[in-house]
Tab-separated table of C-alpha atoms in Angstrom:
chain	number	residue	atom	x	y	z
A	1	MET	CA	-110.075	199.232	23.539
A	2	THR	CA	-109.747	196.143	25.710
A	3	TYR	CA	-111.906	194.184	28.099
A	4	ARG	CA	-113.495	196.023	30.949
A	5	ASN	CA	-111.426	196.300	34.139
A	6	PRO	CA	-111.437	193.258	36.422
A	7	ILE	CA	-114.234	193.125	38.996
A	8	GLN	CA	-112.956	194.131	42.451
A	9	TYR	CA	-116.113	194.125	44.591
A	10	CYS	CA	-119.347	192.110	44.688
A	11	ARG	CA	-122.300	193.946	43.137
A	12	ALA	CA	-124.689	192.149	45.493
A	13	CYS	CA	-123.011	192.696	48.887
A	14	GLY	CA	-119.949	194.939	48.385
A	15	ALA	CA	-117.330	192.452	49.638
A	16	SER	CA	-113.962	192.029	47.854
A	17	VAL	CA	-114.130	189.267	45.250
A	18	ALA	CA	-111.435	186.811	44.114
A	19	TYR	CA	-111.019	185.295	40.644
A	20	ARG	CA	-111.137	181.516	40.917
A	21	LEU	CA	-112.921	178.445	39.559
A	22	PRO	CA	-116.475	178.399	40.962
A	23	ASP	CA	-117.628	175.316	42.881
A	24	ASP	CA	-120.303	174.312	40.342
A	25	GLY	CA	-117.973	172.557	37.871
A	26	ASP	CA	-117.423	175.685	35.738
A	27	THR	CA	-114.053	175.459	33.976
A	28	ARG	CA	-113.404	179.229	33.793
A	29	GLN	CA	-112.101	181.616	36.410
A	30	ARG	CA	-114.866	183.961	37.567
A	31	ALA	CA	-115.029	186.752	40.115
A	32	VAL	CA	-116.543	184.887	43.086
A	33	CYS	CA	-117.726	186.598	46.276
A	34	PRO	CA	-116.381	184.880	49.413
A	35	ALA	CA	-119.074	186.567	51.539
A	36	CYS	CA	-122.352	185.893	49.712
A	37	GLY	CA	-121.230	183.355	47.067
A	38	THR	CA	-122.330	185.375	44.018
A	39	VAL	CA	-120.501	184.355	40.832
A	40	HIS	CA	-119.975	187.326	38.494
A	41	TYR	CA	-120.031	186.473	34.784
A	42	GLU	CA	-118.445	188.692	32.135
A	43	ASN	CA	-119.681	188.278	28.568
A	44	PRO	CA	-119.362	189.877	25.136
A	45	LEU	CA	-121.395	192.971	24.256
A	46	ASN	CA	-123.415	193.540	21.109
A	47	VAL	CA	-122.982	196.674	19.011
A	48	VAL	CA	-125.941	197.287	16.672
A	49	GLY	CA	-126.218	199.656	13.739
A	50	THR	CA	-127.386	200.230	10.181
A	51	VAL	CA	-126.123	200.785	6.654
A	52	PRO	CA	-128.529	203.644	5.802
A	53	ALA	CA	-128.635	204.098	2.021
A	54	LEU	CA	-130.652	205.911	-0.613
A	55	PRO	CA	-132.038	203.829	-3.483
A	56	ASP	CA	-129.210	205.265	-5.656
A	57	GLY	CA	-126.672	203.500	-3.403
A	58	ARG	CA	-125.289	206.499	-1.541
A	59	VAL	CA	-124.598	205.642	2.101
A	60	LEU	CA	-124.966	207.820	5.177
A	61	LEU	CA	-121.876	208.150	7.362
A	62	CYS	CA	-121.455	210.074	10.618
A	63	LYS	CA	-118.350	211.984	11.691
A	64	ARG	CA	-117.810	211.062	15.344
A	65	ASN	CA	-117.922	213.777	18.000
A	66	ILE	CA	-116.956	211.363	20.798
A	67	GLU	CA	-114.025	209.156	21.691
A	68	PRO	CA	-112.798	206.710	20.617
A	69	ARG	CA	-111.955	207.838	17.060
A	70	ARG	CA	-113.328	211.369	17.367
A	71	GLY	CA	-113.310	213.024	13.928
A	72	LYS	CA	-113.411	209.693	12.060
A	73	TRP	CA	-116.375	208.456	10.003
A	74	THR	CA	-118.680	205.634	11.029
A	75	LEU	CA	-121.994	203.977	10.287
A	76	PRO	CA	-124.550	204.778	13.006
A	77	ALA	CA	-124.084	202.099	15.695
A	78	GLY	CA	-123.798	201.650	19.438
A	79	PHE	CA	-124.198	199.245	22.339
A	80	MET	CA	-127.430	197.258	22.413
A	81	GLU	CA	-129.584	198.003	25.476
A	82	LEU	CA	-131.612	195.585	27.633
A	83	ASP	CA	-135.121	196.589	26.561
A	84	GLU	CA	-134.757	196.285	22.799
A	85	THR	CA	-134.196	193.803	19.981
A	86	THR	CA	-131.099	193.990	17.781
A	87	SER	CA	-133.003	195.785	15.008
A	88	GLU	CA	-134.743	198.126	17.448
A	89	GLY	CA	-131.326	199.048	18.847
A	90	ALA	CA	-130.006	199.612	15.331
A	91	ALA	CA	-132.957	201.917	14.593
A	92	ARG	CA	-132.446	203.818	17.861
A	93	GLU	CA	-128.760	204.410	17.138
A	94	THR	CA	-129.597	205.590	13.610
A	95	ASP	CA	-132.007	208.112	15.084
A	96	GLU	CA	-129.663	209.240	17.875
A	97	GLU	CA	-126.491	209.565	15.821
A	98	ALA	CA	-127.861	210.699	12.463
A	99	GLY	CA	-131.480	211.800	12.990
A	100	ALA	CA	-132.223	209.893	9.792
A	101	GLN	CA	-135.669	208.686	8.679
A	102	ILE	CA	-135.339	205.047	7.637
A	103	GLU	CA	-137.213	201.925	6.723
A	104	MET	CA	-135.426	199.043	8.429
A	105	GLY	CA	-134.181	196.216	6.200
A	106	PRO	CA	-132.690	192.765	6.820
A	107	LEU	CA	-129.582	191.835	8.788
A	108	PHE	CA	-126.545	192.441	6.574
A	109	SER	CA	-123.422	191.669	8.620
A	110	LEU	CA	-122.396	189.958	11.843
A	111	LEU	CA	-118.801	190.681	12.842
A	112	ASN	CA	-117.012	189.015	15.725
A	113	VAL	CA	-114.372	191.203	17.356
A	114	ARG	CA	-113.054	188.625	19.772
A	115	GLY	CA	-110.133	190.757	20.958
A	116	VAL	CA	-112.461	193.251	22.613
A	117	GLY	CA	-115.330	190.898	23.433
A	118	GLN	CA	-117.832	192.404	20.998
A	119	VAL	CA	-120.239	191.242	18.304
A	120	HIS	CA	-121.262	193.906	15.763
A	121	LEU	CA	-124.534	193.567	13.843
A	122	PHE	CA	-125.447	195.854	10.936
A	123	TYR	CA	-128.869	196.003	9.258
A	124	ARG	CA	-129.590	197.417	5.823
A	125	ALA	CA	-131.877	200.448	5.988
A	126	THR	CA	-133.482	202.551	3.264
A	127	LEU	CA	-133.251	206.311	3.791
A	128	LEU	CA	-136.647	207.974	3.339
A	129	SER	CA	-135.151	211.472	3.158
A	130	ASP	CA	-131.764	213.080	2.495
A	131	ARG	CA	-132.245	215.516	5.384
A	132	PHE	CA	-130.538	214.541	8.643
A	133	ASN	CA	-130.626	215.835	12.185
A	134	PRO	CA	-127.567	214.405	13.942
A	135	GLY	CA	-127.318	214.372	17.736
A	136	THR	CA	-124.483	215.571	19.943
A	137	GLU	CA	-122.384	212.428	19.314
A	138	THR	CA	-122.027	213.392	15.648
A	139	ILE	CA	-120.163	216.353	14.097
A	140	GLU	CA	-121.640	215.864	10.647
A	141	ALA	CA	-123.898	213.354	8.829
A	142	ARG	CA	-123.339	213.055	5.083
A	143	LEU	CA	-124.094	210.879	2.063
A	144	PHE	CA	-121.253	209.186	0.167
A	145	THR	CA	-120.980	207.251	-3.086
A	146	GLU	CA	-118.470	204.384	-2.993
A	147	GLU	CA	-115.838	206.597	-4.643
A	148	GLU	CA	-116.458	209.425	-2.181
A	149	VAL	CA	-116.161	207.299	1.000
A	150	PRO	CA	-113.168	208.525	3.084
A	151	TRP	CA	-111.707	205.000	3.290
A	152	ASP	CA	-108.627	206.150	5.241
A	153	GLU	CA	-110.775	207.950	7.781
A	154	ILE	CA	-113.172	205.146	8.747
A	155	ALA	CA	-113.441	204.824	12.544
A	156	PHE	CA	-113.729	201.046	12.941
A	157	ARG	CA	-112.723	197.963	11.003
A	158	THR	CA	-116.225	196.483	11.382
A	159	VAL	CA	-117.623	199.551	9.596
A	160	ARG	CA	-115.037	199.290	6.811
A	161	GLU	CA	-115.663	195.559	6.278
A	162	THR	CA	-119.427	196.143	6.205
A	163	LEU	CA	-119.142	199.026	3.720
A	164	VAL	CA	-116.841	197.042	1.411
A	165	ARG	CA	-119.369	194.202	1.272
A	166	TYR	CA	-122.316	196.553	0.854
A	167	PHE	CA	-120.852	198.197	-2.259
A	168	ALA	CA	-119.678	194.832	-3.651
A	169	ASP	CA	-123.131	193.260	-3.203
A	170	ARG	CA	-124.829	196.244	-4.829
A	171	LYS	CA	-122.721	195.660	-7.947
A	172	THR	CA	-123.766	192.020	-8.184
A	173	GLY	CA	-127.372	192.869	-7.323
A	174	ALA	CA	-127.456	190.066	-4.732
A	175	MET	CA	-127.442	191.505	-1.212
A	176	GLY	CA	-126.113	188.818	1.131
A	177	MET	CA	-125.743	188.290	4.852
A	178	HIS	CA	-122.092	188.303	5.860
A	179	CYS	CA	-120.417	186.712	8.892
A	180	ILE	CA	-116.897	188.011	9.475
A	181	ASP	CA	-114.296	187.383	12.183
A	182	ILE	CA	-111.946	190.260	12.955
A	183	GLU	CA	-108.802	189.409	14.901
B	1	MET	CA	-136.234	184.040	33.929
B	2	THR	CA	-135.918	187.808	34.205
B	3	TYR	CA	-133.152	190.394	34.151
B	4	ARG	CA	-130.325	189.996	36.574
B	5	ASN	CA	-130.793	191.566	40.009
B	6	PRO	CA	-130.162	195.308	40.270
B	7	ILE	CA	-126.584	196.366	41.007
B	8	GLN	CA	-126.168	197.322	44.684
B	9	TYR	CA	-122.445	198.011	45.004
B	10	CYS	CA	-119.711	199.436	42.753
B	11	ARG	CA	-117.491	196.738	41.224
B	12	ALA	CA	-114.554	199.180	41.161
B	13	CYS	CA	-114.594	200.582	44.736
B	14	GLY	CA	-117.300	198.726	46.712
B	15	ALA	CA	-119.422	201.810	47.553
B	16	SER	CA	-123.245	201.683	47.365
B	17	VAL	CA	-124.505	202.772	43.949
B	18	ALA	CA	-127.702	204.638	43.010
B	19	TYR	CA	-129.695	204.291	39.790
B	20	ARG	CA	-129.929	207.695	38.091
B	21	LEU	CA	-129.231	209.473	34.805
B	22	PRO	CA	-125.461	209.788	34.378
B	23	ASP	CA	-123.973	213.271	33.872
B	24	ASP	CA	-122.756	212.566	30.320
B	25	GLY	CA	-126.068	213.145	28.541
B	26	ASP	CA	-127.083	209.481	28.670
B	27	THR	CA	-130.899	209.191	28.623
B	28	ARG	CA	-131.109	205.924	30.592
B	29	GLN	CA	-130.912	205.290	34.309
B	30	ARG	CA	-127.683	203.504	35.185
B	31	ALA	CA	-126.127	202.319	38.425
B	32	VAL	CA	-123.740	205.227	39.144
B	33	CYS	CA	-121.145	205.154	41.933
B	34	PRO	CA	-121.266	208.335	44.063
B	35	ALA	CA	-117.753	207.615	45.398
B	36	CYS	CA	-115.643	206.922	42.287
B	37	GLY	CA	-118.051	207.955	39.499
B	38	THR	CA	-118.089	204.607	37.697
B	39	VAL	CA	-121.187	204.123	35.524
B	40	HIS	CA	-122.287	200.468	35.387
B	41	TYR	CA	-123.889	199.375	32.142
B	42	GLU	CA	-126.164	196.339	31.851
B	43	ASN	CA	-126.586	194.815	28.398
B	44	PRO	CA	-128.123	191.783	26.678
B	45	LEU	CA	-126.310	188.451	26.660
B	46	ASN	CA	-125.715	186.178	23.680
B	47	VAL	CA	-126.610	182.490	23.777
B	48	VAL	CA	-124.858	180.490	21.045
B	49	GLY	CA	-125.558	176.980	19.813
B	50	THR	CA	-125.919	174.622	16.872
B	51	VAL	CA	-128.461	172.557	14.954
B	52	PRO	CA	-126.318	169.381	14.684
B	53	ALA	CA	-127.731	167.151	11.965
B	54	LEU	CA	-126.809	164.066	9.991
B	55	PRO	CA	-126.995	164.300	6.198
B	56	ASP	CA	-130.286	162.331	6.386
B	57	GLY	CA	-131.836	165.251	8.327
B	58	ARG	CA	-131.964	163.705	11.782
B	59	VAL	CA	-131.174	166.306	14.456
B	60	LEU	CA	-129.318	165.882	17.729
B	61	LEU	CA	-131.155	167.020	20.854
B	62	CYS	CA	-129.960	166.982	24.449
B	63	LYS	CA	-132.100	166.210	27.497
B	64	ARG	CA	-131.172	168.846	30.084
B	65	ASN	CA	-129.662	167.759	33.389
B	66	ILE	CA	-129.646	171.316	34.782
B	67	GLU	CA	-132.175	174.027	35.602
B	68	PRO	CA	-133.987	175.753	34.092
B	69	ARG	CA	-136.079	173.137	32.286
B	70	ARG	CA	-134.328	170.070	33.646
B	71	GLY	CA	-135.587	166.968	31.802
B	72	LYS	CA	-136.668	168.941	28.721
B	73	TRP	CA	-134.984	168.661	25.316
B	74	THR	CA	-132.791	171.349	23.774
B	75	LEU	CA	-130.308	172.033	21.024
B	76	PRO	CA	-126.774	172.368	22.434
B	77	ALA	CA	-126.373	176.057	23.396
B	78	GLY	CA	-125.123	178.298	26.175
B	79	PHE	CA	-123.844	181.743	27.065
B	80	MET	CA	-121.117	183.137	24.806
B	81	GLU	CA	-117.814	183.746	26.624
B	82	LEU	CA	-115.371	186.651	26.271
B	83	ASP	CA	-112.547	184.861	24.482
B	84	GLU	CA	-114.466	183.343	21.591
B	85	THR	CA	-116.432	184.172	18.460
B	86	THR	CA	-120.120	183.300	18.131
B	87	SER	CA	-119.346	180.171	16.093
B	88	GLU	CA	-116.483	179.129	18.393
B	89	GLY	CA	-118.882	179.415	21.319
B	90	ALA	CA	-121.482	177.364	19.448
B	91	ALA	CA	-118.861	174.653	18.785
B	92	ARG	CA	-117.739	174.678	22.433
B	93	GLU	CA	-121.303	174.216	23.688
B	94	THR	CA	-121.874	171.386	21.210
B	95	ASP	CA	-118.809	169.648	22.569
B	96	GLU	CA	-119.635	170.304	26.235
B	97	GLU	CA	-123.312	169.370	26.135
B	98	ALA	CA	-123.335	166.594	23.531
B	99	GLY	CA	-119.733	165.495	22.970
B	100	ALA	CA	-120.602	165.511	19.263
B	101	GLN	CA	-118.115	165.600	16.376
B	102	ILE	CA	-119.260	168.297	13.961
B	103	GLU	CA	-118.296	170.337	10.950
B	104	MET	CA	-119.528	173.868	11.599
B	105	GLY	CA	-121.893	175.370	9.048
B	106	PRO	CA	-123.377	178.835	8.447
B	107	LEU	CA	-125.458	180.939	10.807
B	108	PHE	CA	-129.054	179.694	10.660
B	109	SER	CA	-131.113	181.713	13.152
B	110	LEU	CA	-130.891	184.878	15.244
B	111	LEU	CA	-133.629	185.161	17.845
B	112	ASN	CA	-134.239	188.216	20.002
B	113	VAL	CA	-135.700	187.413	23.406
B	114	ARG	CA	-136.188	190.984	24.557
B	115	GLY	CA	-138.083	190.049	27.720
B	116	VAL	CA	-135.005	188.432	29.234
B	117	GLY	CA	-132.319	190.547	27.535
B	118	GLN	CA	-130.926	187.750	25.360
B	119	VAL	CA	-129.999	187.170	21.726
B	120	HIS	CA	-129.837	183.508	20.641
B	121	LEU	CA	-127.718	182.488	17.644
B	122	PHE	CA	-127.854	178.987	16.131
B	123	TYR	CA	-125.445	177.650	13.504
B	124	ARG	CA	-126.063	174.697	11.253
B	125	ALA	CA	-123.592	171.874	11.901
B	126	THR	CA	-123.029	168.548	10.160
B	127	LEU	CA	-122.590	165.579	12.480
B	128	LEU	CA	-119.525	163.518	11.541
B	129	SER	CA	-120.558	160.578	13.711
B	130	ASP	CA	-123.697	159.243	15.387
B	131	ARG	CA	-121.775	158.508	18.591
B	132	PHE	CA	-122.074	161.123	21.337
B	133	ASN	CA	-120.377	161.725	24.653
B	134	PRO	CA	-122.570	164.157	26.585
B	135	GLY	CA	-121.214	166.063	29.581
B	136	THR	CA	-122.717	166.414	33.044
B	137	GLU	CA	-125.218	169.066	31.904
B	138	THR	CA	-126.969	166.476	29.717
B	139	ILE	CA	-128.961	163.373	30.739
B	140	GLU	CA	-129.111	161.954	27.212
B	141	ALA	CA	-128.119	162.984	23.671
B	142	ARG	CA	-130.216	161.486	20.880
B	143	LEU	CA	-131.056	161.817	17.182
B	144	PHE	CA	-134.589	162.676	16.079
B	145	THR	CA	-136.406	162.812	12.767
B	146	GLU	CA	-138.964	165.631	12.481
B	147	GLU	CA	-141.767	163.207	13.386
B	148	GLU	CA	-139.854	161.882	16.394
B	149	VAL	CA	-139.046	165.302	17.928
B	150	PRO	CA	-140.748	165.590	21.361
B	151	TRP	CA	-142.376	168.905	20.418
B	152	ASP	CA	-144.214	169.228	23.749
B	153	GLU	CA	-141.001	168.642	25.666
B	154	ILE	CA	-138.755	171.279	24.071
B	155	ALA	CA	-136.985	173.380	26.710
B	156	PHE	CA	-136.976	176.802	25.067
B	157	ARG	CA	-139.066	178.655	22.505
B	158	THR	CA	-135.903	179.720	20.621
B	159	VAL	CA	-135.037	176.034	20.150
B	160	ARG	CA	-138.568	175.193	18.956
B	161	GLU	CA	-138.639	178.109	16.476
B	162	THR	CA	-135.222	177.129	15.145
B	163	LEU	CA	-136.176	173.442	14.756
B	164	VAL	CA	-139.457	174.300	12.976
B	165	ARG	CA	-137.547	176.426	10.432
B	166	TYR	CA	-134.810	173.842	10.033
B	167	PHE	CA	-137.220	171.065	9.041
B	168	ALA	CA	-139.253	173.443	6.831
B	169	ASP	CA	-136.123	174.629	4.971
B	170	ARG	CA	-134.947	171.057	4.468
B	171	LYS	CA	-138.204	170.293	2.660
B	172	THR	CA	-137.790	173.216	0.259
B	173	GLY	CA	-134.077	172.480	-0.160
B	174	ALA	CA	-133.233	176.158	0.434
B	175	MET	CA	-131.617	176.614	3.845
B	176	GLY	CA	-132.119	180.225	4.888
B	177	MET	CA	-130.966	182.521	7.682
B	178	HIS	CA	-133.858	183.434	9.969
B	179	CYS	CA	-134.278	186.493	12.209
B	180	ILE	CA	-137.069	186.054	14.751
B	181	ASP	CA	-138.341	188.230	17.608
B	182	ILE	CA	-139.827	186.376	20.569
B	183	GLU	CA	-141.992	188.419	22.955
């Protein structure tokens, strides 16, 4: 995955844009419309999700039914939408991808993935049931102990790093909040 | 401030777009291009900044020289860019708006501002000098004790909420990490 494709046309008037320094003192090249003057900014996206776990420490993972990484295992997560908070988005994704009943917990990890312009945020969540009803984006939703986790089949590095810290913190009994940069 | 204007034209081919449910099972209206099929997603933006403080607890605020809220006081912060992490963006803004020498600290607050589609992230930062060199976006950069802070002249609610928690945590001696939703 890389950045989105460059902007070719102005979203406001449809004219061809050119990447250049805007006239307002901005020091970065932006897609600027020569017809109507609109400056188009491109910024990182947030991905929000949960670490849904039973009180015994087993964690819910979802086998992806969509690209990228179809067939690999992930925590429920997806792009944050405009009309929600980070934790509301995390709850929505947990419902959509796993159909899991949860009680939302505190923020657990913030992972910068600079190379693709993303920030991933995972919240702890307590599973209220071990019955799941995954949506069409998920092949299978299943509980795993640390030993059972398919570590070689994890879809994303942000999910792996979050899971590693979750199981480590459970052992110490002190659940932290982890900030991680992934190059 | 509200959401950005609706998308009128396709950034990939320049055709007029229409807001509708995409054909991929998505449950939200998106700007979809009838000519090339591109689906245009609109997502929240991150604003990143710091709470720059001297060891004695005085905090650096900047008097804004730009709209919105020109003439009001703020912590150094701005929109996160594509080629940086959240803390790198916070450091960049601190340099641009205050010209302050800092040692970056841990994440201190995450504030959801759902009404405008923004997530604000503030990091603690230790000031290494009490000399500042603010850029053109700032009228004045100055240190304030809690009692000196111009509470009625703070530019943004996210800045106020962050400052309130900063001074409160300093009193208890336990600096936390705060997640706050602002309606």
